[in-house]
mmCIF file of C-alpha atoms in Angstrom:
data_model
loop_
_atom_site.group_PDB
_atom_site.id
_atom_site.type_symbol
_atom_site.label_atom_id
_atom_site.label_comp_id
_atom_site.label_asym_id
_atom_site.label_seq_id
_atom_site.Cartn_x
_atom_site.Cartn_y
_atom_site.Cartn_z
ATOM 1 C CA UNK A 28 7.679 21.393 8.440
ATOM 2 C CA UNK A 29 8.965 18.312 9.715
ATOM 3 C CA UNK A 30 6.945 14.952 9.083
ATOM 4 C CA UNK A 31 6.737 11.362 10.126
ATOM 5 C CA UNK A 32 6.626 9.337 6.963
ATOM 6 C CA UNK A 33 7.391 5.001 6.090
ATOM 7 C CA UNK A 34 9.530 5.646 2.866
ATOM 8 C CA UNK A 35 10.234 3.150 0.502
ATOM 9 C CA UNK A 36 13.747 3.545 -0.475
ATOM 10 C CA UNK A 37 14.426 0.186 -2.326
ATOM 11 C CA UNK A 38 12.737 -2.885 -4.393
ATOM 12 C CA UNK A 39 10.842 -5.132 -1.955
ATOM 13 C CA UNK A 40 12.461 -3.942 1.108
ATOM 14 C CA UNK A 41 10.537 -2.898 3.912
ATOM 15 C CA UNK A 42 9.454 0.880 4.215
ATOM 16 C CA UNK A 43 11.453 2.681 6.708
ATOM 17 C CA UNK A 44 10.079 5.613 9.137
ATOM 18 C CA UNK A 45 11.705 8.840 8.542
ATOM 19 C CA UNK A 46 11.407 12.357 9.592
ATOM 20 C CA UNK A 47 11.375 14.200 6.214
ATOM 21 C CA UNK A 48 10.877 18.127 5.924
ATOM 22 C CA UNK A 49 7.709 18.990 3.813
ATOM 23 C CA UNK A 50 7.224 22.202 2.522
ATOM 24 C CA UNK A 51 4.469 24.726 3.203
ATOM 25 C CA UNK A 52 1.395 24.549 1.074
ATOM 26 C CA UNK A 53 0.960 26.585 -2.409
ATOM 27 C CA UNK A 54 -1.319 28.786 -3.085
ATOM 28 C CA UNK A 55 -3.561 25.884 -4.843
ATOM 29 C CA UNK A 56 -2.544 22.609 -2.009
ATOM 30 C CA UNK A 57 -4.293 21.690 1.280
ATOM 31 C CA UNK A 58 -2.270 20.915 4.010
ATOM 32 C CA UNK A 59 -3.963 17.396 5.799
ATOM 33 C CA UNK A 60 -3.169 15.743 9.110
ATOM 34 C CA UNK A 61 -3.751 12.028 8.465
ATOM 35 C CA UNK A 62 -6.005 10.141 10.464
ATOM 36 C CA UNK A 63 -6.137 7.085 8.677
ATOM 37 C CA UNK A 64 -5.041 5.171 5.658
ATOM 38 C CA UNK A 65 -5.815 2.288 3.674
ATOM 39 C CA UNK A 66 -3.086 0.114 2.436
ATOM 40 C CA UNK A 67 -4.149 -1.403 -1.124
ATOM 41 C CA UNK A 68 -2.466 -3.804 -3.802
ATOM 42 C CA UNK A 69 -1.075 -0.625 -5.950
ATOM 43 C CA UNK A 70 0.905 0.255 -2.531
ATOM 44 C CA UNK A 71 2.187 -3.633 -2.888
ATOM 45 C CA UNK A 72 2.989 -3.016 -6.824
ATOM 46 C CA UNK A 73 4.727 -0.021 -6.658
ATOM 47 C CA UNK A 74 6.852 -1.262 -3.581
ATOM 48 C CA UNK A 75 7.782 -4.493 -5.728
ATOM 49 C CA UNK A 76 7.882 -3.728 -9.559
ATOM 50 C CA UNK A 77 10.990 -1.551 -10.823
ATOM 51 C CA UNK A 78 10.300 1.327 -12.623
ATOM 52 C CA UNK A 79 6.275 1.816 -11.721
ATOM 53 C CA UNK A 80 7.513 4.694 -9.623
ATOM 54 C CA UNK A 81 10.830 6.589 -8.805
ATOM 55 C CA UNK A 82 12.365 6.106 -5.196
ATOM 56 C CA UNK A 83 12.755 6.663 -2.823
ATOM 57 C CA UNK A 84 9.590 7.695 -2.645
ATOM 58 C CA UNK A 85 6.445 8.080 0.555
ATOM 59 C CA UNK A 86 3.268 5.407 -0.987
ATOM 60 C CA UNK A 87 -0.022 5.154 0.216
ATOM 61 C CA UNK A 88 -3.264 6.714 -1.514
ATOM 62 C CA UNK A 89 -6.684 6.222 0.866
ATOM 63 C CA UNK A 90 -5.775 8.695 3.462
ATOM 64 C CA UNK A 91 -8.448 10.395 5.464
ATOM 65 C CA UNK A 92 -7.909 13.051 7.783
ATOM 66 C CA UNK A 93 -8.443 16.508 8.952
ATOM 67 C CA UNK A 94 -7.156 19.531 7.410
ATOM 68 C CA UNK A 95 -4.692 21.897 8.988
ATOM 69 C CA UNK A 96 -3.547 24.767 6.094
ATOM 70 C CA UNK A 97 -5.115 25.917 2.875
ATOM 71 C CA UNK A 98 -3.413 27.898 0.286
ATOM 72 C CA UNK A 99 -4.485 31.537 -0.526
ATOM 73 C CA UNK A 100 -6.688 30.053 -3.177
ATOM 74 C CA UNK A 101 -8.469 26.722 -1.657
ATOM 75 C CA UNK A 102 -12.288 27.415 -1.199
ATOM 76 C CA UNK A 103 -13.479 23.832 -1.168
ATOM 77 C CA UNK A 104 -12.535 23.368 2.249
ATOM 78 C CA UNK A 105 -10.875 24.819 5.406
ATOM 79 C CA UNK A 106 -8.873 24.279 8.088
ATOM 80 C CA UNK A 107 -10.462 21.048 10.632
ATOM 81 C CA UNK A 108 -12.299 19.922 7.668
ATOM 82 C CA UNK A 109 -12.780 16.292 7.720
ATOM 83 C CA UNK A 110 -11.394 14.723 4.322
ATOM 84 C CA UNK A 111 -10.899 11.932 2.431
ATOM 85 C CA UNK A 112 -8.254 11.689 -0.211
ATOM 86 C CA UNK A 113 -8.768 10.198 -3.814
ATOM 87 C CA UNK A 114 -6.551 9.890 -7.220
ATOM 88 C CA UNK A 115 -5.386 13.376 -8.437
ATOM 89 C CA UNK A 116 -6.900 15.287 -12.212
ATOM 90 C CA UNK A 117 -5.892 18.050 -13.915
ATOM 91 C CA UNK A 118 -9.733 19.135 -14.125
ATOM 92 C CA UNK A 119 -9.114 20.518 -17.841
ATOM 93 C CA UNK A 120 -7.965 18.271 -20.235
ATOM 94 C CA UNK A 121 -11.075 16.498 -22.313
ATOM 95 C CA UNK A 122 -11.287 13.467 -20.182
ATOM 96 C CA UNK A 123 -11.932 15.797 -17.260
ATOM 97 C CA UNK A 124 -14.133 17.937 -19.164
ATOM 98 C CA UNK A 125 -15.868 14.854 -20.051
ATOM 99 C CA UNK A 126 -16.361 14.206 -16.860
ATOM 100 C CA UNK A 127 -13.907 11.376 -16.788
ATOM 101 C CA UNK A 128 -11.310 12.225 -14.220
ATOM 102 C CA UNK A 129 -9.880 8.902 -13.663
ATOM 103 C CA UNK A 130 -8.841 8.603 -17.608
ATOM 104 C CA UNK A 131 -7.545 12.405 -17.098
ATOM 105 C CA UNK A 132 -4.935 12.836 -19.835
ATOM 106 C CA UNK A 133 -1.947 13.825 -16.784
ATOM 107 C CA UNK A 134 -3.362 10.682 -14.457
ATOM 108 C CA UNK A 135 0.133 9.328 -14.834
ATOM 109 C CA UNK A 136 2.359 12.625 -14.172
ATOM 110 C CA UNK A 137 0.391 13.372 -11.371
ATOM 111 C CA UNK A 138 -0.216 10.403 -9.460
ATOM 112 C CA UNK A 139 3.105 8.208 -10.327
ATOM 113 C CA UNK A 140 5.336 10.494 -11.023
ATOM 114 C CA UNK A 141 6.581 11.260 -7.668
ATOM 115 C CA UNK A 142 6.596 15.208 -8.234
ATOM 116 C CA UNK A 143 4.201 17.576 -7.894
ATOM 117 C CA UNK A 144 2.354 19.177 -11.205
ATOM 118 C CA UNK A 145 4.511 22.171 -10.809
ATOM 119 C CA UNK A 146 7.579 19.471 -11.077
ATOM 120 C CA UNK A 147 8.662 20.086 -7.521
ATOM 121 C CA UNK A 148 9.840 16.759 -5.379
ATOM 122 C CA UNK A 149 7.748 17.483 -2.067
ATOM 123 C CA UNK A 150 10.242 15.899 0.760
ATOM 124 C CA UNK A 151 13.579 16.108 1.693
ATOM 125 C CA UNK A 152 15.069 13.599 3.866
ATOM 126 C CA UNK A 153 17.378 14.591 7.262
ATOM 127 C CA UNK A 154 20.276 14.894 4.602
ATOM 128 C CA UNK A 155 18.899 17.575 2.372
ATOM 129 C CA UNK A 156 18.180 14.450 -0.232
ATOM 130 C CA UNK A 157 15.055 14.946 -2.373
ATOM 131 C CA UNK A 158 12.680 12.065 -1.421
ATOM 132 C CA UNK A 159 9.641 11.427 -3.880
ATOM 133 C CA UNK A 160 6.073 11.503 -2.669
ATOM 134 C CA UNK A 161 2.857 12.959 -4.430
ATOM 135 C CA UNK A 162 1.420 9.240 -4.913
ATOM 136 C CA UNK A 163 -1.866 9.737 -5.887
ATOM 137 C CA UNK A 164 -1.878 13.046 -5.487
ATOM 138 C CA UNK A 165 -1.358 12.754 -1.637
ATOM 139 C CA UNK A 166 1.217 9.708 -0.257
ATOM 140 C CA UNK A 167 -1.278 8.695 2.825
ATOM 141 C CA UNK A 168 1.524 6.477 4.568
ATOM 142 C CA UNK A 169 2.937 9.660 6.805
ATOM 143 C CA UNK A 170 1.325 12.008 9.622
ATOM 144 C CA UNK A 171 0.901 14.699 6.909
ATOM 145 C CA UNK A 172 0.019 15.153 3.005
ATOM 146 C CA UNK A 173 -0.300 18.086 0.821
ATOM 147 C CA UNK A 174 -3.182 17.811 -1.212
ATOM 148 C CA UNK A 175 -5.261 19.660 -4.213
ATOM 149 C CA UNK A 176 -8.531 20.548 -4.246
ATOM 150 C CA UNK A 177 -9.710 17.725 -7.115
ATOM 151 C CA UNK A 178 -8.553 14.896 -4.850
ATOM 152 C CA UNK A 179 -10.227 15.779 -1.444
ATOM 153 C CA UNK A 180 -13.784 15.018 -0.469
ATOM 154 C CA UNK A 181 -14.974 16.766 2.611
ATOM 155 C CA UNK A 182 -17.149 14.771 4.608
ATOM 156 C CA UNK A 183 -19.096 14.914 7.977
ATOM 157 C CA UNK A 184 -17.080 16.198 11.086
ATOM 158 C CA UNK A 185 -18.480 12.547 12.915
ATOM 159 C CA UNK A 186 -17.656 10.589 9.695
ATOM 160 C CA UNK A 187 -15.806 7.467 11.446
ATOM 161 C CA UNK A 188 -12.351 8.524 9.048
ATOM 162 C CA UNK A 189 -10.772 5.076 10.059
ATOM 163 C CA UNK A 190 -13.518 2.865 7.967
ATOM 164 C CA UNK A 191 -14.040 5.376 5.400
ATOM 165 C CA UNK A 192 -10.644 6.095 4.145
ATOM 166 C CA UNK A 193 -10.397 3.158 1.632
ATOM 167 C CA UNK A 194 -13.443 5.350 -0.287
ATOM 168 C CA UNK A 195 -10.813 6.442 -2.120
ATOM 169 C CA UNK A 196 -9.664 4.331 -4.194
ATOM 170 C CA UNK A 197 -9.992 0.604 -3.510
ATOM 171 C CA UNK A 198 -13.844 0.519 -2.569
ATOM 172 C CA UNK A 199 -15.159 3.335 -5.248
ATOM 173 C CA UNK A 200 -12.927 1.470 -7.495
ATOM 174 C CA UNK A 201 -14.726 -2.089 -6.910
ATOM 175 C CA UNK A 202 -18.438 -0.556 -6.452
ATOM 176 C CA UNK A 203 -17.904 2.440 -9.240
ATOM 177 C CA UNK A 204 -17.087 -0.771 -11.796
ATOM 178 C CA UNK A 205 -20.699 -1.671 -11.083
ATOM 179 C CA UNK A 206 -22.658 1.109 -10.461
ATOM 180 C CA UNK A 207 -21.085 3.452 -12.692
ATOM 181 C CA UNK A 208 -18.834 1.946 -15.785
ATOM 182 C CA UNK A 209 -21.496 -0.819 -16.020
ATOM 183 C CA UNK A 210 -24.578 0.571 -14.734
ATOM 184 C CA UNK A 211 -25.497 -2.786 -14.169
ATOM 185 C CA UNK A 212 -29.108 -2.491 -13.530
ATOM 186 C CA UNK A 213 -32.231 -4.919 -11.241
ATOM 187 C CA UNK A 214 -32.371 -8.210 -12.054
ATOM 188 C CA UNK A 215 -29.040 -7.901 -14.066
ATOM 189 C CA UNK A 216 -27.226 -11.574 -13.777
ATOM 190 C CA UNK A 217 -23.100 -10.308 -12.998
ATOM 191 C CA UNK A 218 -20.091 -12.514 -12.258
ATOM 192 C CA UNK A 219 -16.986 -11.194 -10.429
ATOM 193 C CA UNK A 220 -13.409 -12.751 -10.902
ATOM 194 C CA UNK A 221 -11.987 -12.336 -7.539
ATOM 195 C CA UNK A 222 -12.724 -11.762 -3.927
ATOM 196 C CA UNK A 223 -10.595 -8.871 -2.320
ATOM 197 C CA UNK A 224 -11.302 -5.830 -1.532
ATOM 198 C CA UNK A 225 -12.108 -4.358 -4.558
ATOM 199 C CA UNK A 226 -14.169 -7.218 -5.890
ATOM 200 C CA UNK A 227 -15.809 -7.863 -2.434
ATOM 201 C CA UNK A 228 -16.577 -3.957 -3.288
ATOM 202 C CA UNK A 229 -18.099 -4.875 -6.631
ATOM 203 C CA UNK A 230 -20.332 -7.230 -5.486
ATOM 204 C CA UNK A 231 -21.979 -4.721 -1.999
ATOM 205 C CA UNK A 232 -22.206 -2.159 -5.410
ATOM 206 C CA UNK A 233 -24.250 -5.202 -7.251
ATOM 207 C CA UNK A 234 -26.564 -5.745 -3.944
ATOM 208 C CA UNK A 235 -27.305 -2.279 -3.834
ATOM 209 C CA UNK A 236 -28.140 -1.911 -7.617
ATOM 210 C CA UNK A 237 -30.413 -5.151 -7.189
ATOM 211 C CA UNK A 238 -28.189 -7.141 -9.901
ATOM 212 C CA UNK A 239 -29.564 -11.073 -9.588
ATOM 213 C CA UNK A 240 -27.516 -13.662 -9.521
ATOM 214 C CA UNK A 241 -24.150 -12.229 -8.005
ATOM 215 C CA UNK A 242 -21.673 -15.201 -9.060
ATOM 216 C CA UNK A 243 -18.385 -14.835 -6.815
ATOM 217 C CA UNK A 244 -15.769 -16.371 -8.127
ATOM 218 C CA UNK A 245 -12.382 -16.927 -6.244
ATOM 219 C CA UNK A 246 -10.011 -20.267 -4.898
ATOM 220 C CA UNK A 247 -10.342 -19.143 -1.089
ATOM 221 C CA UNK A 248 -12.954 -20.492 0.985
ATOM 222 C CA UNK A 249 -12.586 -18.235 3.590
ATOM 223 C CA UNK A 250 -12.914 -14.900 0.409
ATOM 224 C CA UNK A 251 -16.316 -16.643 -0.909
ATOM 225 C CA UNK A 252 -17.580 -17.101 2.046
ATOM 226 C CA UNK A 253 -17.252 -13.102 2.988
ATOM 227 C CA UNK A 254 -18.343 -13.012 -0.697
ATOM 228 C CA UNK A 255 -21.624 -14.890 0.072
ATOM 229 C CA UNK A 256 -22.058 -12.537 3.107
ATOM 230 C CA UNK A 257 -21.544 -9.288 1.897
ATOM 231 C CA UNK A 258 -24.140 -10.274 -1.384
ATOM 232 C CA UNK A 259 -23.201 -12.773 -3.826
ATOM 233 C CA UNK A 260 -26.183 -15.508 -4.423
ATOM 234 C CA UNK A 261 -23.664 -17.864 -5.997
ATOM 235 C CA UNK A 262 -20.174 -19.081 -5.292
ATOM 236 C CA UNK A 263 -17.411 -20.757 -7.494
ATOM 237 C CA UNK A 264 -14.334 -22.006 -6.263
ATOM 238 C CA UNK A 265 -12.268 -22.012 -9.415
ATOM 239 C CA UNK A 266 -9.899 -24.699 -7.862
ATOM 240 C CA UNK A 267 -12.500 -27.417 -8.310
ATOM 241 C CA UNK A 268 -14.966 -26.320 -10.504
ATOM 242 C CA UNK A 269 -15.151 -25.094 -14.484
ATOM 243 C CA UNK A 270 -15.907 -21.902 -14.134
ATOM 244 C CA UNK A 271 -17.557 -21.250 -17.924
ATOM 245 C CA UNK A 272 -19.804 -24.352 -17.424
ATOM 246 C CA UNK A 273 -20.964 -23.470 -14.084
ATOM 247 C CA UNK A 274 -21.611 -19.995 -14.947
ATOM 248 C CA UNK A 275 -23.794 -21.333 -17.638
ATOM 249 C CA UNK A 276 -25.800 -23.717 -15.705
ATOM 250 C CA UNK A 277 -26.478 -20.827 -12.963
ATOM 251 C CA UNK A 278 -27.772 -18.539 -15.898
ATOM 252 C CA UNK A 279 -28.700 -20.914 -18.902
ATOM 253 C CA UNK A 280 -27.146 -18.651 -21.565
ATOM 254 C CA UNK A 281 -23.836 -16.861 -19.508
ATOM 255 C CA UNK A 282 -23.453 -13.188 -17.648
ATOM 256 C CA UNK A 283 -24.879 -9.979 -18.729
ATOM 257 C CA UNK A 284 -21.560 -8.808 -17.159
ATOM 258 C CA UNK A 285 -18.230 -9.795 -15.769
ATOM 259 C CA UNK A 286 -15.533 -8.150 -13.926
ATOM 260 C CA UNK A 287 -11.762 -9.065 -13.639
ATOM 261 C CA UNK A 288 -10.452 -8.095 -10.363
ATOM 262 C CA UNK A 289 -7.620 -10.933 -9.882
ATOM 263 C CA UNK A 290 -5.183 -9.711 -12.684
ATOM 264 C CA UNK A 291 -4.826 -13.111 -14.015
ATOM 265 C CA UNK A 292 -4.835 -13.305 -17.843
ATOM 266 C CA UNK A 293 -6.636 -16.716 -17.503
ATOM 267 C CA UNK A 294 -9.674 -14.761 -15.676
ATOM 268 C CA UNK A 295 -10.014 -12.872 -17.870
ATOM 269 C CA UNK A 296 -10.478 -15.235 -20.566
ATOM 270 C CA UNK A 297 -12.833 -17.297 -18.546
ATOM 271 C CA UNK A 298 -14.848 -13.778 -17.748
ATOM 272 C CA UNK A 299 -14.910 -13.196 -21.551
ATOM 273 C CA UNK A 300 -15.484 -16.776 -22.080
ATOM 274 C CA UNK A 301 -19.002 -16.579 -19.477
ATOM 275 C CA UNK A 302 -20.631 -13.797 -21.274
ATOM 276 C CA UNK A 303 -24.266 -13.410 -22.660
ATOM 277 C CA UNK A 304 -24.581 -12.221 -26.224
ATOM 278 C CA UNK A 305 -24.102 -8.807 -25.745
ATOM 279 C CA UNK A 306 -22.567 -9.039 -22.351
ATOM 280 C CA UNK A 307 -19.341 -6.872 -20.724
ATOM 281 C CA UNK A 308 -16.304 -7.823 -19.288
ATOM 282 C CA UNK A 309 -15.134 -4.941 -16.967
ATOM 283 C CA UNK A 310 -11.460 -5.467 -16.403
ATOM 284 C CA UNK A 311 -10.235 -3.568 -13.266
ATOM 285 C CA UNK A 312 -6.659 -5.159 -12.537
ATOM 286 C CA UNK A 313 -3.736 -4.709 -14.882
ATOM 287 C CA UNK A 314 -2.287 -8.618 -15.372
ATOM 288 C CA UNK A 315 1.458 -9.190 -15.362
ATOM 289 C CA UNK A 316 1.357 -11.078 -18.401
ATOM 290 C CA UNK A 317 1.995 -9.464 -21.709
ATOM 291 C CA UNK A 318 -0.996 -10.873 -23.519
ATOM 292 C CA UNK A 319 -4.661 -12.175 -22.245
ATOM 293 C CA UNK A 320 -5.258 -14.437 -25.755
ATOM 294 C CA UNK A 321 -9.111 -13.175 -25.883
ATOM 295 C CA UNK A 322 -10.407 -15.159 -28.751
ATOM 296 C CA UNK A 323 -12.117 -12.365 -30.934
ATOM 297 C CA UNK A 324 -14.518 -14.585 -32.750
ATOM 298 C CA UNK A 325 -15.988 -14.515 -29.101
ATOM 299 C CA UNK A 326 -16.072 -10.402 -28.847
ATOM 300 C CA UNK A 327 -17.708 -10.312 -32.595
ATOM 301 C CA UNK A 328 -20.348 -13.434 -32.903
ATOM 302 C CA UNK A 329 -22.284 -12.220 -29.398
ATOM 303 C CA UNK A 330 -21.781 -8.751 -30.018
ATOM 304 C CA UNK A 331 -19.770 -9.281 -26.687
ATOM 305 C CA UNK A 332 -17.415 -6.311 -25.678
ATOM 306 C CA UNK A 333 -14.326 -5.992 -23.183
ATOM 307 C CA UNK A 334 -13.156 -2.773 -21.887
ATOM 308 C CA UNK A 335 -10.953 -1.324 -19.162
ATOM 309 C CA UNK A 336 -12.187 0.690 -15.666
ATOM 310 C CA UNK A 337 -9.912 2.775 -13.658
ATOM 311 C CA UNK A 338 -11.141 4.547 -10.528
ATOM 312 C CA UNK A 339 -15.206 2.867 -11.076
ATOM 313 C CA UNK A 340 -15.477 5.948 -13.801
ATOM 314 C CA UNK A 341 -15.944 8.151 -10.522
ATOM 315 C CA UNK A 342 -16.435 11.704 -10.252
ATOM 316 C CA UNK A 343 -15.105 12.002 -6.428
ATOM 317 C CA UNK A 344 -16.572 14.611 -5.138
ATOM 318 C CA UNK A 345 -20.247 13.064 -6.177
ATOM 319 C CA UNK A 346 -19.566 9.372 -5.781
ATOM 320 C CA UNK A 347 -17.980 9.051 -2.421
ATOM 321 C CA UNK A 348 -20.529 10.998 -0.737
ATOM 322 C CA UNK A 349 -23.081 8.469 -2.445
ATOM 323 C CA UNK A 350 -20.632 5.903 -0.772
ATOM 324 C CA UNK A 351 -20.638 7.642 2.490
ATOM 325 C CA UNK A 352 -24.290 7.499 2.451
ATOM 326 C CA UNK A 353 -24.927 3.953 1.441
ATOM 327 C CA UNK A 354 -22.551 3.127 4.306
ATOM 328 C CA UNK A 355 -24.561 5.181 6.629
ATOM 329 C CA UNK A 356 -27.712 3.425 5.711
ATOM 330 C CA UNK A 357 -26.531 0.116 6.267
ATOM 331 C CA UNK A 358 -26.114 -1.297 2.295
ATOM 332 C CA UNK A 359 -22.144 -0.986 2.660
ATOM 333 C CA UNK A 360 -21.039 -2.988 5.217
ATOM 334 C CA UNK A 361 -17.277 -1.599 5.459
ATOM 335 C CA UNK A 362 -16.766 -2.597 8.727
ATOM 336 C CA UNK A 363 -17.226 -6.727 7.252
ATOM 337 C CA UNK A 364 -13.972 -5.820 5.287
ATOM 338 C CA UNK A 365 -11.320 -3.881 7.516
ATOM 339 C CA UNK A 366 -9.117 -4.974 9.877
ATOM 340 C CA UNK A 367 -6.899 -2.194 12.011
ATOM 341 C CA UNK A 368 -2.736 -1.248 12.358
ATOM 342 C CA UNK A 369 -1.138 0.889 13.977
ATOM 343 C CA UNK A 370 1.106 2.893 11.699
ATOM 344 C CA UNK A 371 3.523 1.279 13.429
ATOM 345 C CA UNK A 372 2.945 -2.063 12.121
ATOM 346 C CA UNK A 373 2.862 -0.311 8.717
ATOM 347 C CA UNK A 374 5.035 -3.351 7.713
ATOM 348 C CA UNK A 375 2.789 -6.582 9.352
ATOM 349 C CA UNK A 376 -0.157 -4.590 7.386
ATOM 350 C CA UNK A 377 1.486 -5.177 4.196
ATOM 351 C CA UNK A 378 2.411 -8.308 4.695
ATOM 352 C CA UNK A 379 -0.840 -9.313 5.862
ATOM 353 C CA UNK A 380 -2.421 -8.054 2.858
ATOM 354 C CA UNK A 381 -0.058 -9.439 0.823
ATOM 355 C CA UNK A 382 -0.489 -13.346 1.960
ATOM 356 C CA UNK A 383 -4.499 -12.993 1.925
ATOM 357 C CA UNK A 384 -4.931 -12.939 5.918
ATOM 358 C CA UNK A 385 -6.628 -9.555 6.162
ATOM 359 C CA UNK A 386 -9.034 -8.257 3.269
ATOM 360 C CA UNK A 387 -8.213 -4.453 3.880
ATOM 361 C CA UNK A 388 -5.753 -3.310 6.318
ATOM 362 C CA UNK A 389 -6.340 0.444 7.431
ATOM 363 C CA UNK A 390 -3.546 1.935 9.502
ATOM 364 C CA UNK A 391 -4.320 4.233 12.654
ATOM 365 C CA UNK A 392 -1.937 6.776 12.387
ATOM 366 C CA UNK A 393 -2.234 8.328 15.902
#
């Protein structure tokens, strides 16, 4: 079938609309007609860093939508389903079976690769040349995605698609880091490096758990102050202020935990640097530079630990609907965070995001 899709055909450049041809669902895929998408900083990354993924090659990975086909062998949902997308597992491997789908063992061949499990490219362009898709398991930046059963979540028929599509990745991602890799627990004092989406995320997920203080920590105004809305009882502006120190005079002894969402090697050493004996660093963003220089004297003398957290350890078919339903009650405020596109402005959304002016851009794809 023939789809609208923004493809991203070199480094940096701006995606171009194209009508590729998309082939007809397996037996095992779900056909989806996007609704809405998020557009996240891994969509920025893979447009700008060589090599992170082939091109060209259809991005985008928080798409929401409504589902049009099923193969012969898809019983999780059917056709007008509403969905929301998530990464893509392989459901066996032991991660999976551990109940750890977002360390699956194939995470990288079948969300970066660009081909489907079964190796297949899934576009071609007007030319008969093979574009790459499959990002995430589903490539959420055209009018249609083929899908697998592990990486949709059916929701509620009235579930407003164009707030919750960002479930997927960058909001279970920030919230999940809290709630589930942390299990930070009541009274529980937590610091968060970092005031976008996902770490905006990370501290609603501390509100709801009833983690006290929330320490925001960013070098926008404009972030903490949607920081200090959305949750956070304490903000640092690491522009003017030593982080460590202050950190220490809010808690008297450092964080039970801390979690890196800025990607900045020198946040994370401040976040290791602000722990409680026996507190956690929770490091969510990759940082460009080779090396972090994490003192190890630190890690050992507090019994302090560091580890990485990919997809907020989430099972997705159990934690979005917890999601869905804390937004529903009111603790997950989703609508504080999003600002709208057009598909059409695909381009302005990603730009937006890119300089800071919008915290999560969602595109309307209709």
């Amino acid at each position: 079938m023939k789809i609208l899709a923004a493809v991203a055909r070199g480094r940096a450049e701006p995606l171009g609309f194209e009508s590729l041809n998309l082939a007809d669902p397996a037996e095992d895929e779900i056909l989806v007609r996007l609704v809405a998408s998020g557009v996240c900083h891994t969509d920025l990354r893979a447009m700008e860093v060589e090599g992170l993924v082939p091109k060209p090659i259809v991005l985008g990975h928080e798409g929401a939508g409504i589902v049009e086909t099923v193969g012969s062998a898809i019983t999780k949902v059917r056709p007008g389903d509403s969905v929301l997308l998530t990464f893509d597992s392989c459901g066996s491997c032991p991660s999976c079976s551990a109940r750890a789908p977002s360390y699956c063992q194939q995470l990288l061949a079948r969300n970066f690769s660009g081909k489907k499990p079964s190796g297949r490219i899934p576009y071609t362009d007007s030319n008969g040349a093979p574009v790459f898709g499959n990002f995430f398991g589903q490539s959420s930046f055209a009018s249609h995605a083929l899908c697998r059963s592990r990486n949709v979540v059916k929701v509620d028929s009235g579930a407003p698609l164009d707030l919750l599509a960002p479930l997927g990745c960058g909001i279970q991602t920030g919230a999940g880091a809290v709630i589930r890799s942390l299990k930070v627990g009541d009274g529980q004092s937590i610091a968060v490096f970092g005031t976008g989406s996902v770490g905006l995320s990370a501290i609603m997920g501390a509100k709801i758990v009833g983690a006290d203080p929330i320490i925001a920590i960013d070098v926008h105004p404009a972030r903490l102050a949607a920081a200090r809305d959305l949750g956070a009882t304490h903000t640092i502006d690491a522009s003017r202020e030593d982080v460590a120190a202050r950190l220490r005079d809010i808690t008297g002894y450092g964080v039970r935990f801390a979690i890196d969402t800025s990607g900045l090697a020198r946040s994370v050493r401040t976040a290791v640097e602000s722990l409680a004996p026996l507190g956690v660093c929770g490091v969510i963003a990759a940082t460009r530079e080779p090396e972090v220089g994490i003192v190890t004297r630190q890690l050992m003398l507090g019994g302090r630990s560091i580890r990485g957290i990919a997809e907020g350890d989430s099972v997705p078919d159990e934690f979005i609907p917890e999601l869905v339903e804390h937004y529903a009650r009111g603790r997950l405020p989703l609508e504080r965070l999003v600002s709208h596109f057009p598909f059409g402005q695909i381009n302005e959304a990603i730009h937006q995001a890119h300089t800071g002016e919008v915290i999560k851009p969602i595109l309307r794809m209709q």
